[in-house]
Amino acid sequence: MKGKPTLWTDIKTYKFNSIFIKTFIVVFFLLMVPLVCLHYLVFIYNDSSMREEISRASLNELTRIRDNVDLIMAEAESLSIRLGNDPDIEVFLKEDLFDYPLDYSTISRIRRIQHILGISILTNPYVETIQLYSGSGKNDYLLSETSGGTLDKFDHQWWYDEFSTRRDGRNFWIRTLPKPVRDTFEHYLVLFRKLPVTGSKQEGGLIMNIGSEQLAPLLKEITPEQEIYIVDREGRIVFTQDQLLINQQLKSQHPQLPMPFLGSTYSSILSFEKMDHVVTAVPSSRGEWTFFSIVPLKHYESRQSQLRSFIVLLIAIGVVSSLLIAFLVSVKTYQPIRGILSLLKNSQPPMRDFKGAGAVNEIKYIAATIQDSSEQKKEMEEELRRRYEMMSKAQAIALQAQINPHMLYNTLEAVNWKVMRLTKGKNEASVMIHTLSRLLRLSLSRGENIIPLRTEMEHARLYVEVQQLHYKDQLEVAWKINGSILDYLTVKLTLQPIIENAIYHGIKPSDRPGMITIIGYEETNAVVLKIKDNGVGISQALADRINLGFQSNEIKEDEHIGLSNVNQRIRLIFGEPYGLRIFGKEGEGTLVEMRIPKQT
């Protein structure tokens, strides 16, 4: 005897498999194809944006390094000029011969020069040593901040050849030279300045050494894989963290780099050595060097890898979801078919008798099915009626919410007429109620959040009228608005909170009559509104703190929340270049400047 059919037996049948496969294909294409296309477009856009952002960040970082190094070189050059013009140094260079023992005036002059050199090193931390060379032709003399003597007493050969053989007419130049240190070499940036002696054929020189320990922190890499080079016009490496590469050609280290980058600003992503690199070049402002940065792009690709993994995860979830949805849809679709098949296979009796003994089971089954459908229809109609009632109640609640503001306006108008009837005419109370009614109608009206400045001015004037009725002669407001700006758009409810802030935080605590001046004019790309009061004012420190808070996206709960709210709404709608700035001086008043774009 056959058992009762189950879902498992139906799953194994061809009909269910056919429904499942077809449903899966439909769901997969409807769900996954748009999802995959969207993810691909997002990935491509994000990859392009990321590459541009990386190029800009690398360019900014290398520019910062360039500026720091250029500043040090400029300070060193300025220092050499000041030292070269020192009177004691000029006298020192004119000495034809240093005879021992030295006389008292010469010793005093040497000590003063050494003191100047020592102070210069202390005040310029990037300078390691300064040496003053006097070439008399008989006994060349060398003086440093700690010692002095004839040239042969010093380790000078590593820089002396460069100084003595330079014949290009330049009085100041910079070279990277190796200095013997124990069993190795240490490279120094050596700044040479020739100091001609007036009225004499002999010449002196100032030799200033900047060591690698002083420059290394300036060229600190973002990542260990980053390479930073300072390259001269011939493509020779002037300085880098790897001492062994100094004075070598950059082309020999990276032959794939196009050398036209020398002397020009460049930042892009190039592919070489089987990977992408961020290559950045920035010329020195001194015109002699070019700063290079090479960073493997994989250092920045963690976010892109996370996005790629996230997309793969979403696709996997989409496939599983497609299978699950296809299975559920197939089961729900196949259940009525299973019931019909089960009825036909088991020859179940009809739900009621029909006339005619010759009636076939299929007709009775169809009749029973129609009866079931009718009952289901009644149930659905009852459910629809119940839900329609619920929808009607929801609509009534929504209509009531729309009526409430109108009820408030009408109530204020009724109170206004009652006051006028009791006082037999208009008075301050009726005027204030009427103005407040108009003010609320503008403030609570539903519609666009961006309105013409003309409408916003009308709202602000109504608020001022209410306040002037309250403060009487203690509040005066002057409007100096250029008529050409009235049709430009602004965010709704921006002027009123600023005026309110001026009244309650500026004028009200003051013991003198209040004066608020509202100035409006247009600039090339913006509309400017200035609200100035003569209240108690604020300190510059407080104004700076508020302006700093304006740059944040967070609105803090403090007494200036109204201004923060206005600034935040302007920035959200028009962009970060626009918003509020506040200026003030204690005892003299406060000025709030509102800047919006010229949009109509």
mmCIF file of C-alpha atoms in Angstrom, residues 491 493-494 497-498 501 505 542-543 545-572 578-582 592-593:
data_model
loop_
_atom_site.group_PDB
_atom_site.id
_atom_site.type_symbol
_atom_site.label_atom_id
_atom_site.label_comp_id
_atom_site.label_asym_id
_atom_site.label_seq_id
_atom_site.Cartn_x
_atom_site.Cartn_y
_atom_site.Cartn_z
ATOM 1 C CA VAL A 491 17.273 77.595 3.585
ATOM 2 C CA LEU A 493 14.188 79.595 8.934
ATOM 3 C CA THR A 494 17.770 80.897 8.930
ATOM 4 C CA PRO A 497 17.223 82.136 14.791
ATOM 5 C CA ILE A 498 20.187 84.504 14.252
ATOM 6 C CA ASN A 501 20.217 84.829 19.281
ATOM 7 C CA HIS A 505 22.176 86.540 24.173
ATOM 8 C CA LEU A 542 34.672 82.170 22.414
ATOM 9 C CA ALA A 543 34.038 83.303 18.830
ATOM 10 C CA ARG A 545 35.564 78.160 19.574
ATOM 11 C CA ILE A 546 32.083 78.625 18.085
ATOM 12 C CA ASN A 547 33.521 78.965 14.550
ATOM 13 C CA LEU A 548 35.513 75.788 15.123
ATOM 14 C CA GLY A 549 32.305 74.056 16.205
ATOM 15 C CA PHE A 550 30.644 75.278 12.997
ATOM 16 C CA GLN A 551 33.147 73.192 11.024
ATOM 17 C CA SER A 552 31.990 70.032 12.815
ATOM 18 C CA ASN A 553 29.034 67.933 11.697
ATOM 19 C CA GLU A 554 27.950 67.526 15.321
ATOM 20 C CA ILE A 555 25.440 69.935 16.850
ATOM 21 C CA LYS A 556 26.254 70.444 20.525
ATOM 22 C CA GLU A 557 23.663 71.145 23.200
ATOM 23 C CA ASP A 558 24.701 74.638 24.285
ATOM 24 C CA GLU A 559 23.274 78.155 24.272
ATOM 25 C CA HIS A 560 24.271 78.601 20.627
ATOM 26 C CA ILE A 561 22.376 75.533 19.370
ATOM 27 C CA GLY A 562 20.199 77.834 17.193
ATOM 28 C CA LEU A 563 23.238 79.118 15.296
ATOM 29 C CA SER A 564 24.687 75.598 15.042
ATOM 30 C CA ASN A 565 21.392 74.312 13.669
ATOM 31 C CA VAL A 566 21.245 77.062 11.022
ATOM 32 C CA ASN A 567 24.891 76.532 10.045
ATOM 33 C CA GLN A 568 24.455 72.764 9.822
ATOM 34 C CA ARG A 569 21.354 72.999 7.606
ATOM 35 C CA ILE A 570 23.078 75.467 5.245
ATOM 36 C CA ARG A 571 26.156 73.226 4.960
ATOM 37 C CA LEU A 572 24.047 70.095 4.404
ATOM 38 C CA TYR A 578 28.778 78.064 2.965
ATOM 39 C CA GLY A 579 27.361 78.605 6.444
ATOM 40 C CA LEU A 580 27.918 80.925 9.409
ATOM 41 C CA ARG A 581 30.872 82.722 10.965
ATOM 42 C CA ILE A 582 30.734 84.751 14.163
ATOM 43 C CA VAL A 592 27.123 86.898 12.579
ATOM 44 C CA GLU A 593 27.926 86.473 8.884
#
